[in-house]
Coordinates of C-alpha atoms and ligand atoms in Angstrom, one line a residue:
M1 CA 8.2 -1.8 -16.7
L2 CA 5.4 -3.4 -18.6
I3 CA 3.4 -6.1 -16.7
I4 CA 1.2 -8.1 -19.0
G5 CA -0.9 -11.3 -18.9
P6 CA -4.3 -12.6 -18.1
C7 CA -6.3 -11.6 -15.0
S8 CA -6.4 -15.3 -14.0
A9 CA -4.3 -18.3 -14.9
E10 CA -6.9 -20.7 -16.3
S11 CA -4.7 -23.5 -17.6
Q12 CA -1.1 -24.1 -18.5
Q13 CA -1.9 -24.1 -22.2
Q14 CA -3.7 -20.7 -21.8
L15 CA -0.5 -19.1 -20.2
I16 CA 1.7 -20.7 -22.9
D17 CA -0.6 -19.4 -25.7
I18 CA -0.6 -15.8 -24.3
A19 CA 3.2 -15.8 -23.5
G20 CA 3.9 -17.3 -27.0
A21 CA 1.9 -14.5 -28.6
F22 CA 4.0 -12.0 -26.7
A23 CA 7.2 -13.7 -27.7
D24 CA 6.1 -13.9 -31.4
S25 CA 5.1 -10.2 -31.7
E26 CA 8.0 -8.1 -32.6
I27 CA 6.6 -5.0 -31.0
I28 CA 5.8 -6.7 -27.7
S29 CA 9.0 -8.6 -27.4
S30 CA 11.0 -5.4 -28.2
S31 CA 9.0 -4.0 -25.3
A32 CA 9.2 -0.4 -26.7
P33 CA 8.9 2.0 -25.0
F34 CA 9.5 0.0 -21.8
S35 CA 12.7 -1.5 -20.6
K36 CA 11.3 -4.7 -19.0
I37 CA 8.4 -7.1 -19.7
I38 CA 7.0 -9.1 -16.9
F39 CA 4.3 -11.8 -17.4
R40 CA 1.4 -11.7 -14.9
A41 CA -1.4 -14.1 -14.0
G42 CA -3.5 -14.2 -10.9
L43 CA -3.8 -17.6 -9.0
W44 CA -5.6 -16.7 -5.8
K45 CA -8.4 -14.4 -7.0
P46 CA -10.1 -12.0 -4.5
R47 CA -13.7 -12.2 -5.9
T48 CA -16.8 -10.5 -4.6
S49 CA -19.0 -13.5 -5.0
P50 CA -18.1 -17.0 -3.7
S51 CA -19.8 -18.5 -6.8
S52 CA -17.3 -16.7 -9.2
F53 CA -14.1 -18.4 -10.4
Q54 CA -11.7 -18.3 -7.4
G55 CA -8.5 -19.0 -9.3
V56 CA -6.5 -22.2 -9.7
G57 CA -4.4 -21.5 -6.6
E58 CA -1.0 -23.1 -6.1
N59 CA -1.6 -25.5 -9.0
G60 CA -0.8 -22.5 -11.3
L61 CA 2.7 -21.9 -9.8
P62 CA 4.4 -24.5 -12.0
W63 CA 2.5 -23.1 -15.1
L64 CA 4.0 -19.6 -14.4
M65 CA 7.4 -21.1 -14.0
K66 CA 7.0 -22.9 -17.3
V67 CA 6.3 -19.5 -18.9
S68 CA 9.5 -18.2 -17.3
Q69 CA 11.6 -21.1 -18.5
S70 CA 10.1 -21.3 -22.0
F71 CA 10.0 -17.6 -22.9
G72 CA 12.4 -16.0 -20.4
F73 CA 9.8 -13.5 -19.0
P74 CA 10.1 -12.8 -15.3
V75 CA 6.8 -13.7 -13.8
A76 CA 4.4 -12.1 -11.3
T77 CA 1.4 -13.1 -9.3
E78 CA -0.9 -11.6 -6.6
V79 CA -0.5 -12.7 -3.0
A80 CA -3.0 -12.0 -0.2
T81 CA -1.7 -14.1 2.7
P82 CA 1.7 -15.0 4.1
E83 CA 1.1 -18.6 3.1
Q84 CA 0.5 -17.6 -0.5
M85 CA 3.6 -15.4 -0.5
N86 CA 5.7 -18.3 0.9
L87 CA 4.4 -20.7 -1.8
A88 CA 5.0 -18.2 -4.6
V89 CA 8.6 -17.3 -3.5
Q90 CA 9.5 -20.9 -2.9
A91 CA 8.3 -21.8 -6.4
G92 CA 10.5 -19.1 -7.9
I93 CA 8.0 -16.3 -8.8
D94 CA 10.0 -13.2 -9.5
Y95 CA 7.6 -10.4 -8.6
L96 CA 4.7 -10.3 -6.1
W97 CA 1.9 -7.9 -6.0
I98 CA -0.6 -7.1 -3.2
G99 CA -4.1 -6.5 -4.6
A100 CA -6.5 -3.6 -4.0
R101 CA -8.7 -5.5 -1.5
T102 CA -5.8 -6.7 0.6
S103 CA -4.3 -3.2 0.5
A104 CA -7.4 -2.0 2.4
D105 CA -6.4 -4.1 5.4
P106 CA -3.3 -3.0 7.3
I107 CA -3.2 -6.1 9.4
A108 CA -3.1 -8.3 6.3
V109 CA -0.4 -6.1 4.8
Q110 CA 1.7 -6.2 8.1
A111 CA 1.4 -10.0 8.1
L112 CA 2.8 -10.0 4.5
A113 CA 5.6 -7.6 5.5
N114 CA 6.6 -10.0 8.3
M115 CA 6.7 -12.8 5.8
V116 CA 8.9 -10.7 3.4
Q117 CA 11.4 -10.3 6.2
Q118 CA 11.3 -14.0 7.0
L119 CA 11.7 -15.1 3.4
Q120 CA 14.4 -12.6 2.6
S121 CA 16.6 -14.1 5.2
S122 CA 15.9 -17.7 4.1
V123 CA 16.2 -17.2 0.3
R124 CA 18.9 -14.5 0.6
R125 CA 17.5 -12.1 -1.9
Q126 CA 15.6 -8.9 -1.7
L127 CA 11.9 -9.4 -2.7
T128 CA 10.2 -6.9 -5.0
V129 CA 6.7 -6.3 -3.9
L130 CA 4.2 -4.1 -5.8
I131 CA 1.2 -2.8 -4.0
K132 CA -2.0 -1.5 -5.5
N133 CA -4.0 1.4 -4.0
P134 CA -6.6 0.3 -1.5
T135 CA -10.2 0.3 -2.9
N136 CA -11.4 2.7 -0.2
T137 CA -9.6 5.8 -1.6
D138 CA -7.5 6.0 1.6
T139 CA -4.2 7.4 0.4
A140 CA -2.7 7.5 3.9
L141 CA -3.3 3.8 4.2
W142 CA -1.6 3.1 0.9
L143 CA 1.5 5.2 2.0
G144 CA 1.4 3.3 5.4
N145 CA 1.4 0.0 3.6
I146 CA 4.4 1.0 1.5
R147 CA 6.2 2.0 4.7
R148 CA 5.4 -1.4 6.3
L149 CA 6.9 -3.3 3.3
Q150 CA 9.9 -1.0 3.1
A151 CA 10.6 -1.4 6.8
A152 CA 10.6 -5.2 6.2
G153 CA 13.3 -4.7 3.6
A154 CA 11.4 -5.2 0.4
S155 CA 11.9 -3.2 -2.8
V156 CA 8.5 -1.6 -3.2
Q157 CA 6.6 -0.3 -6.2
A158 CA 3.1 1.2 -6.3
I159 CA 0.4 0.4 -8.7
H160 CA -2.5 2.9 -9.1
R161 CA -5.7 1.2 -10.2
G162 CA -8.4 3.7 -9.1
C163 CA -11.5 2.7 -7.1
N164 CA -14.8 1.3 -8.4
H165 CA -13.9 2.3 -12.0
R166 CA -13.2 5.9 -11.0
P167 CA -9.6 7.0 -11.7
C168 CA -9.1 8.7 -8.3
W169 CA -6.1 10.6 -9.7
E170 CA -5.7 12.5 -6.5
M171 CA -4.4 9.4 -4.8
A172 CA -1.7 8.8 -7.4
Y173 CA -0.8 12.6 -7.3
R174 CA -0.3 12.5 -3.5
L175 CA 1.7 9.3 -3.6
R176 CA 4.0 10.9 -6.3
Q177 CA 4.4 14.0 -4.2
E178 CA 5.0 12.3 -0.9
M179 CA 7.1 9.3 -2.1
P180 CA 8.8 10.6 -5.3
D181 CA 11.3 7.7 -5.2
V182 CA 8.8 4.9 -5.1
P183 CA 8.2 3.8 -8.7
L184 CA 4.5 4.3 -9.7
L185 CA 2.8 2.2 -12.3
L186 CA -0.7 2.5 -13.7
D187 CA -3.2 -0.4 -14.1
P188 CA -5.6 1.0 -16.8
S189 CA -7.4 -2.4 -17.0
H190 CA -8.8 -2.3 -13.4
M191 CA -9.1 1.5 -13.4
S192 CA -11.5 1.5 -16.3
G193 CA -13.0 -2.0 -16.4
Q194 CA -13.3 -1.6 -20.1
A195 CA -10.8 -2.8 -22.8
D196 CA -11.6 0.2 -25.1
L197 CA -10.5 2.7 -22.4
V198 CA -7.1 1.0 -21.8
P199 CA -5.2 2.7 -24.7
G200 CA -6.2 6.3 -23.7
L201 CA -5.3 5.7 -20.0
S202 CA -2.0 4.1 -21.0
H203 CA -1.2 7.2 -22.9
V204 CA -2.0 9.4 -20.0
A205 CA 0.2 7.3 -17.8
L206 CA 3.2 7.9 -20.0
Q207 CA 2.4 11.6 -20.3
L208 CA 2.5 11.8 -16.5
G209 CA 5.9 10.2 -16.6
L210 CA 4.7 7.1 -14.6
D211 CA 7.2 4.2 -14.4
G212 CA 5.2 1.5 -16.0
L213 CA 1.9 -0.2 -16.8
M214 CA 0.1 -3.3 -15.7
I215 CA -2.3 -4.4 -18.5
E216 CA -4.5 -7.5 -18.6
V217 CA -4.2 -9.5 -21.8
H218 CA -6.1 -12.7 -22.6
N219 CA -6.0 -14.8 -25.8
Q220 CA -9.9 -15.0 -25.8
P221 CA -11.1 -12.2 -23.6
D222 CA -14.8 -13.0 -24.2
C223 CA -14.3 -16.4 -22.6
A224 CA -12.1 -15.2 -19.7
L225 CA -13.1 -16.6 -16.3
S226 CA -12.6 -13.2 -14.7
D227 CA -12.5 -9.6 -15.8
A228 CA -13.7 -10.5 -19.4
K229 CA -14.6 -7.0 -20.4
Q230 CA -11.3 -5.3 -19.7
Q231 CA -8.8 -7.7 -21.2
L232 CA -7.0 -6.9 -24.5
T233 CA -6.0 -9.5 -27.0
P234 CA -2.3 -9.8 -27.7
A235 CA -3.0 -8.2 -31.1
Q236 CA -4.7 -5.2 -29.4
L237 CA -1.7 -4.9 -27.0
S238 CA 0.7 -4.9 -30.0
S239 CA -1.2 -2.0 -31.7
L240 CA -1.3 -0.1 -28.4
L241 CA 2.5 -0.6 -27.9
S242 CA 3.2 0.6 -31.5
V243 CA 1.3 3.8 -30.8
L244 CA 3.0 4.3 -27.5
A245 CA 6.4 3.6 -29.1
Q246 CA 5.7 6.3 -31.7
D247 CA 4.4 8.9 -29.3
F248 CA 7.1 8.2 -26.6
P249 CA 10.2 7.3 -28.6
D250 CA 12.5 8.2 -25.8
R251 CA 12.8 5.1 -23.6
T252 CA 14.5 7.0 -20.9
H253 CA 11.5 9.3 -20.7
T254 CA 12.2 10.7 -17.3
A255 CA 10.9 14.2 -17.6
R256 CA 8.3 14.7 -14.9
P257 CA 5.3 16.8 -16.1
D258 CA 4.5 19.9 -14.1
D259 CA 1.6 19.8 -11.7
L260 CA -0.8 21.3 -14.2
A261 CA -1.2 18.0 -16.0
W262 CA -2.1 16.2 -12.8
L263 CA -4.4 19.1 -11.6
R264 CA -6.3 19.1 -14.9
L265 CA -6.9 15.3 -14.7
M266 CA -8.2 15.9 -11.1
M267 CA -10.4 18.8 -12.4
D268 CA -11.9 16.6 -15.2
E269 CA -12.6 13.9 -12.6
V270 CA -14.4 16.4 -10.3
D271 CA -16.4 17.7 -13.3
D272 CA -17.5 14.2 -14.1
D273 CA -18.6 13.7 -10.5
L274 CA -20.4 17.1 -10.6
W275 CA -22.4 16.3 -13.7
N276 CA -23.2 12.8 -12.5
V277 CA -24.6 14.3 -9.4
Y278 CA -26.6 16.8 -11.5
L279 CA -28.0 13.9 -13.5
R280 CA -28.9 12.0 -10.3
R281 CA -30.6 15.1 -8.9
M282 CA -32.7 15.3 -12.1
E283 CA -33.7 11.7 -11.7
V284 CA -34.9 12.4 -8.1
S285 CA -36.7 15.4 -9.5
R286 CA -38.6 13.3 -12.0
A287 CA -39.7 11.0 -9.2
I288 CA -40.9 14.0 -7.2
G289 CA -42.8 15.2 -10.3
A290 CA -44.6 11.8 -10.6
Y291 CA -45.5 12.0 -6.9
K292 CA -46.9 15.5 -7.2
R293 CA -49.0 14.5 -10.2
Q294 CA -50.4 11.6 -8.4
H295 CA -51.3 13.8 -5.4
N296 CA -52.5 16.8 -7.4
M297 CA -49.8 19.0 -6.0
K298 CA -48.5 22.1 -7.7
V299 CA -45.0 21.7 -9.3
V300 CA -43.6 24.9 -7.8
Q301 CA -43.7 25.1 -4.0
P302 CA -42.2 28.5 -3.0
A303 CA -41.9 27.7 0.7
R304 CA -39.9 24.5 -0.1
F305 CA -37.6 26.4 -2.5
N306 CA -36.9 29.1 0.0
E307 CA -36.0 26.6 2.6
V308 CA -33.5 24.9 0.2
L309 CA -32.1 28.3 -0.7
T310 CA -31.7 29.6 2.9
R311 CA -29.9 26.4 3.8
R312 CA -27.5 26.6 0.8
L313 CA -26.7 30.3 1.4
A314 CA -25.7 29.5 5.0
W315 CA -23.5 26.7 3.7
A316 CA -22.0 29.1 1.1
K317 CA -21.1 31.5 3.9
D318 CA -19.4 28.8 5.9
H319 CA -17.3 27.8 2.9
N320 CA -16.4 31.4 1.9
L321 CA -18.3 31.1 -1.4
D322 CA -19.9 34.0 -3.2
P323 CA -23.6 33.8 -2.2
V324 CA -24.7 35.5 -5.5
I325 CA -23.0 32.8 -7.6
V326 CA -24.4 30.0 -5.4
E327 CA -27.9 31.5 -5.6
T328 CA -27.7 31.9 -9.4
I329 CA -26.6 28.3 -9.8
L330 CA -29.4 27.1 -7.6
H331 CA -32.0 29.1 -9.5
Q332 CA -30.8 27.5 -12.8
I333 CA -30.9 24.0 -11.3
H334 CA -34.4 24.7 -10.0
T335 CA -35.6 25.9 -13.4
E336 CA -34.4 22.7 -15.0
S337 CA -36.0 20.7 -12.1
I338 CA -39.4 22.4 -12.7
R339 CA -39.1 21.5 -16.4
M340 CA -38.4 17.8 -15.4
Q341 CA -41.5 17.8 -13.2
S342 CA -43.9 19.4 -15.7
Ligands
PEP1 C1 -5.8 -8.2 -10.6 O1 -4.8 -7.6 -10.9 O2 -6.2 -9.2 -11.3 C2 -6.7 -7.8 -9.5 C3 -7.5 -8.6 -8.8 O3 -6.5 -6.5 -9.3 P1 -7.1 -5.5 -8.1 O4 -6.5 -6.0 -6.8 O5 -6.6 -4.2 -8.6 O6 -8.6 -5.6 -8.2
MN2 MN1 -8.3 -8.7 -13.0

């Protein structure tokens, strides 16, 4: 499944232009290597700042339906409240998704699940609801949300989008292990926040055997009213899909990679964290160097280093780590710290 379209609906013409570009592009409309294309646009936007663009709200529902009627794409939008869900379903929207912020609130998700149950009996069809991982890295909450929606009778799919532009692969790995039957998509746009990282992450998603992608695409990304930096142009999406079609020619690509691929992604992410922490430590070290210069203090303070070392060795013992290795690493870090302060 390939879910594509702008972060936000901005005008009916914008949606028509983007959907028209998808329909005109042979590679996009053939949807290789995916089996279904869905057009997305956010109407009610969960923004951090009240002064940012908040979305066009229900005014955009007929615009999405126009895309559906003119180009034949099923359409999807984000819902955060039962009222929004009701409006979207009554308007004929095919797929609903619950965003990362709403997914962090189990009361909000339960209210949406209750509305799913109510709507399914009135419209007499099963609703498909996609739910993103919560922004607070709480995998158990994500799984709990999926169970709430399943218990209400929805057909549920998960979208992994990371947290604060960190991939948080471990969340997706755990979801895959604990709920192997729930389709899992990747949203490389929100995961990275950067258009140039979207192709690489999309490739990783297909290597992992994930079930689809949600990618933000805008006809003029630089002028987008939300998430300008991460949206691809339709032409960029076309070239990404050509590469994916070449690298993953088998549409029924069902082979699950073994755990090593996941574990290596998690390892790379931990390494990134480790080196970023190292960098931060050196920045603090430089600030301490400036303080010592101002106060005519010696750079090397043996009593302080011994205190740090003793604490770390006790910690190493608690965690069953080899004290010789921990001491060696700490000495190396200290050596670099002294250089930063000199
Ligand atoms: C979106 O898809 O436009 C969106 C707001 O996503 P998220 O909930 O992942 O931030
Ligand atoms: Mn967005």
